[in-house]
XYZ file of C-alpha atoms in Angstrom:
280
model
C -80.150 -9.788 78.276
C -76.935 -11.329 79.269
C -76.978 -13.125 75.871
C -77.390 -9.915 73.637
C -74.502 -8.286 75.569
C -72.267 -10.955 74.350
C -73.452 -10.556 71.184
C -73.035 -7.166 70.856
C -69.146 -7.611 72.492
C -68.718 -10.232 69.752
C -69.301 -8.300 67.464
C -66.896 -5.366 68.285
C -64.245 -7.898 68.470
C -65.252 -8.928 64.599
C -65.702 -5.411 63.710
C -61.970 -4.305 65.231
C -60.883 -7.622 63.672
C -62.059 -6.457 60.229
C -60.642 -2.951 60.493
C -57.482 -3.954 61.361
C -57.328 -6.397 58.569
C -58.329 -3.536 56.422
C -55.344 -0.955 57.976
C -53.063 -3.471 57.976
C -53.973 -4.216 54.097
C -53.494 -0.513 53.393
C -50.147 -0.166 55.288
C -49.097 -3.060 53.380
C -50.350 -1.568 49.495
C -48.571 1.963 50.780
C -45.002 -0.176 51.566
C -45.755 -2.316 47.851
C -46.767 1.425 46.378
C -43.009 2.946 48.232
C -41.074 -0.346 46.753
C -42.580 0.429 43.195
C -42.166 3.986 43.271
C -38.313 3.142 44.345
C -37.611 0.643 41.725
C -39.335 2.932 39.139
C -36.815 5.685 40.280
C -33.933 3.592 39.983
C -35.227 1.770 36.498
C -35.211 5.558 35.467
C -31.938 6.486 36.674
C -29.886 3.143 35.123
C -31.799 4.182 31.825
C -30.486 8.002 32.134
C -27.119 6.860 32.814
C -27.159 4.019 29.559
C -28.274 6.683 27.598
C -25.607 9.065 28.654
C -23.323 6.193 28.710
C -23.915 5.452 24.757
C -23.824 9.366 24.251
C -20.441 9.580 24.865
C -19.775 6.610 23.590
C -20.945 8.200 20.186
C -19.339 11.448 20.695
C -15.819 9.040 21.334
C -16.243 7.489 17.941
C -17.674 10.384 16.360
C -13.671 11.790 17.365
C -12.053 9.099 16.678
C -13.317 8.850 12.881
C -12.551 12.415 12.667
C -9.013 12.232 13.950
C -8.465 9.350 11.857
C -9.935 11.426 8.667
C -6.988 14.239 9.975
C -4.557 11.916 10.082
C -5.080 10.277 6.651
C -5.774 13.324 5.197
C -2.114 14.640 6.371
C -0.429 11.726 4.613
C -1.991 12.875 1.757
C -1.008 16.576 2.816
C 2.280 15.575 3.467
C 3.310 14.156 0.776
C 2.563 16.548 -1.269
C 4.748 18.844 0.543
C 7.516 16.058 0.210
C 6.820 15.563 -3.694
C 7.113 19.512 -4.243
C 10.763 19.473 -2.758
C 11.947 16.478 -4.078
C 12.804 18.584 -7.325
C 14.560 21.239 -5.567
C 17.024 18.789 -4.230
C 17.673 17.561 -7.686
C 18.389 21.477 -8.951
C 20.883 21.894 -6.158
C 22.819 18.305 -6.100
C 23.002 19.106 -10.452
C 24.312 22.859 -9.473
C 26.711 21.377 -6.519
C 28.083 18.744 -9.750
C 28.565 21.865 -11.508
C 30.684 23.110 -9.315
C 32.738 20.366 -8.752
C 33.656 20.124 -12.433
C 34.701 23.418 -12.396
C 36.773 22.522 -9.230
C 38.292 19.737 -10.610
C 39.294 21.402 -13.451
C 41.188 24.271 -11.634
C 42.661 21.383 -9.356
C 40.585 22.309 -6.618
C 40.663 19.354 -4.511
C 39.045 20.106 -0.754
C 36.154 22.319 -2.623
C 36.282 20.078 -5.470
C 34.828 17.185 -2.500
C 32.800 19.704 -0.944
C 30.948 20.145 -3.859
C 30.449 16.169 -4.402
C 29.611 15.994 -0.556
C 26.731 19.014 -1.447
C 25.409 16.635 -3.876
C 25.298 13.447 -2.167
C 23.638 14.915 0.433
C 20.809 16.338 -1.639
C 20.348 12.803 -3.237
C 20.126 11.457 -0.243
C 17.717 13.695 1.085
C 15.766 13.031 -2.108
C 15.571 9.085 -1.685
C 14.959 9.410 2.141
C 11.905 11.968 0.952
C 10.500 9.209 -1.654
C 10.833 6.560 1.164
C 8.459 9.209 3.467
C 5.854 8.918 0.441
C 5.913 5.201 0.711
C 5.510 5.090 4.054
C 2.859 7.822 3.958
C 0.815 5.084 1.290
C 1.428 2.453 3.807
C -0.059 3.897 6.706
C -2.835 5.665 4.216
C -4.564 1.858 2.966
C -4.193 0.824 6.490
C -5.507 3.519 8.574
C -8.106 4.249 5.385
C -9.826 0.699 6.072
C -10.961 1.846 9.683
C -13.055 5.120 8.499
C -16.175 4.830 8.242
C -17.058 7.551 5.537
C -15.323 7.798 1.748
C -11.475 9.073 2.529
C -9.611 11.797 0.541
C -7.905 10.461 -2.309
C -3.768 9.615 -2.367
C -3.289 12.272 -5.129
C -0.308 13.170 -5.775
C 1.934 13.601 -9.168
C 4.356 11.399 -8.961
C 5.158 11.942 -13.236
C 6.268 15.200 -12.277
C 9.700 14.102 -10.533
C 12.865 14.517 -12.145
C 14.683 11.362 -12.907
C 17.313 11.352 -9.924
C 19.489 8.212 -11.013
C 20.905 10.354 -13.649
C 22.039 13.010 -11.153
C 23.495 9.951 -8.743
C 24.908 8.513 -12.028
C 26.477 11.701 -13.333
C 27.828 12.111 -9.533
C 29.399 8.669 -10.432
C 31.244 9.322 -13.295
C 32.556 12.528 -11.859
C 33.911 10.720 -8.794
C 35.062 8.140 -10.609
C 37.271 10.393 -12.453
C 38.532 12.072 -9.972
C 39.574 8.637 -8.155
C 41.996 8.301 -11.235
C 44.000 11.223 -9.928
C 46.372 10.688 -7.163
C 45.792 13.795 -5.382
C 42.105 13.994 -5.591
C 41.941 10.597 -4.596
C 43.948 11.072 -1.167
C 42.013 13.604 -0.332
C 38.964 11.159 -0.850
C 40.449 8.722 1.467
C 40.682 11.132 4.335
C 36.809 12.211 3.524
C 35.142 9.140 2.842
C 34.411 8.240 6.037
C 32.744 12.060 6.905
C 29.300 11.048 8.112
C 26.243 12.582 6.245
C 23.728 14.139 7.856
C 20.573 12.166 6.450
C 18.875 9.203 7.634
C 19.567 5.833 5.356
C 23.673 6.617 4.889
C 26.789 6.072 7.439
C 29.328 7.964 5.013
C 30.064 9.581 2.350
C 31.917 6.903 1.108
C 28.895 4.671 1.255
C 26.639 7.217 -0.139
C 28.686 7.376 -3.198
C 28.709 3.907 -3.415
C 25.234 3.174 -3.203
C 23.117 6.123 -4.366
C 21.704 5.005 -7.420
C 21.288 1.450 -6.468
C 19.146 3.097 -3.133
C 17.425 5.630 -5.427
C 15.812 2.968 -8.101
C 15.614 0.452 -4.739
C 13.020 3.570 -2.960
C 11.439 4.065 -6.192
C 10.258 0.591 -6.769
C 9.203 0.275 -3.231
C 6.764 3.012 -4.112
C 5.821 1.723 -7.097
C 4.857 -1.754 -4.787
C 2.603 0.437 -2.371
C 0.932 2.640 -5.333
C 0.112 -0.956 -6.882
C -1.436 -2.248 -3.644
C -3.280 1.681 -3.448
C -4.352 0.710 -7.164
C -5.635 -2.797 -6.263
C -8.237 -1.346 -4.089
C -9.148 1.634 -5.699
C -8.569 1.457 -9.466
C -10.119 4.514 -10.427
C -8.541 6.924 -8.160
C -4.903 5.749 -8.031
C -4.593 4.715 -12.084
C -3.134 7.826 -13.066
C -0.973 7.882 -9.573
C 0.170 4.131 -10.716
C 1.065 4.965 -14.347
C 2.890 7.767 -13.361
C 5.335 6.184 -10.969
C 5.709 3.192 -13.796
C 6.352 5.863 -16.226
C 9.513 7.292 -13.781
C 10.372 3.295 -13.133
C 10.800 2.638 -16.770
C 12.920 5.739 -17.689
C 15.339 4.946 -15.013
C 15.637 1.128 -16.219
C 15.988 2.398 -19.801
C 18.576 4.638 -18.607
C 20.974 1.737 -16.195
C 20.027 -0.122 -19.703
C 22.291 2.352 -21.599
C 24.456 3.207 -19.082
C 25.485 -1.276 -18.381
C 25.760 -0.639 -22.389
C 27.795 2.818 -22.668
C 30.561 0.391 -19.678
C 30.516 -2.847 -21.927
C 31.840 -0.621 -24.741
C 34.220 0.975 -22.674
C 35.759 -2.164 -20.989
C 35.507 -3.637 -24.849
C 38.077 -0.348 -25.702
C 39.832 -0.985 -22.923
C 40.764 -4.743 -23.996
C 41.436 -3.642 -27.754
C 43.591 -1.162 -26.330
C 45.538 -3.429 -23.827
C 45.994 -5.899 -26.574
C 47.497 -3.860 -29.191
C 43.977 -3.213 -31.505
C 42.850 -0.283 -32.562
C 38.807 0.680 -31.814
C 36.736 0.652 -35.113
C 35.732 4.348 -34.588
């Protein structure tokens, strides 16, 4: 009897053993169950926020391409705008030249310089608006290279532009004339320092000096970036190329005749100083 009671106790003990085992086995699958359902939360929420994080990320580019599309776009725009005023200037510094040969003419001198000054100005306003459209094609091939879609095309008409070194070399001669007379050319020497109100010139004096030499200089400098605009996109920018050439070849073929037109005159002058008559 005594030896079935301790079998039966023994058995209790493996029974509570076994049960524990079991409860502690479940306590410990509920904790593993809690840890996986935690790392599956935050696996979930460091997916949401790459996600987001590469949504914005798009959206960022996304305006950044479409700024940069703006902003090429307005150097296209803005030239344009420049180009269709570059003529104007031309019409007023010719009607200012006007003016001043009709002022020098009536002996005139203060308006006679005004005039001159009116013209400078507007040829200076025209070379500092060609050096804007070079710029503008500068900035256009470089900022062009970082969109991704096709950009708008540099079109503008650059054949359309009146040939400005003859306005600066008319402005020239009619200085130049007016230097030969005493009186206008005092008045000159208390003007000729009078600052001008345009980027590129100190004076008048240098203005007068240097405007067709500046002029042709600008020019050519666009004709460089239209080439390099050319280089990488023939189609578009052939007609934009030829048409700047065209302008650059006129104004050669006219400092051609003009270096010509002051040969013959100095030749005159010689004849003249040494007692020969000219041949016509």
């Amino acid at each position: 009897m005594a030896l079935v009671s301790e079998l039966i106790v023994g058995l209790k003990e493996i029974l509570m053993k076994e049960s524990f085992m079991k409860f502690m086995d479940l306590i410990s699958g509920y904790k593993g169950w809690e840890k996986g359902e935690e790392e599956r939360s935050m696996l979930h929420a460091y997916q949401v926020e790459r996600e987001q994080a590469q949504y914005r990320k798009r959206q960022e580019y996304e305006a950044y391409q479409d700024s940069l599309h703006q902003q090429i776009l307005g150097y296209v725009s803005d030239s344009n705008t420049i180009l269709k005023n570059l003529p104007v200037q031309i019409d007023i510094a010719e009607n200012a030249l006007n003016e001043a040969e009709t002022e020098f003419k009536e002996r005139a001198f203060a308006p006679f310089w005004d005039a001159v000054e009116t013209a400078a100005t507007r040829l200076a306003i025209f070379n500092f608006g060609i050096q804007q459209i070079k710029d503008n094609a500068i900035n256009y091939m470089e900022e062009k290279k970082k969109l991704d879609s096709t950009p708008p095309r540099f079109q503008i008409n650059i054949g359309t532009l009146p040939i400005a070194t003859r306005t600066s070399d008319r402005m020239r001669r009619i200085v130049r004339r007016a230097q030969k007379d005493f009186q206008f050319s005092t008045i000159y020497e208390q003007r000729k320092t009078n600052k001008l109100l345009v980027e590129g010139f100190s004076s008048l004096g240098q203005a007068l000096n240097e405007m067709t030499c500046r002029i042709t200089t600008s020019i050519e400098a666009l004709f460089n970036s239209i080439r390099d605009l050319a280089s990488s996109n023939r189609e578009s920018s052939k007609e934009l190329l030829a048409g700047v050439e065209s302008l650059l070849n006129q104004m050669h073929s006219d400092a051609e005749t003009s270096r010509d037109h002051n040969r013959e005159e100095r030749k005159m002058l010689d004849n003249i100083q040494r007692g020969k008559k000219p041949l016509f």
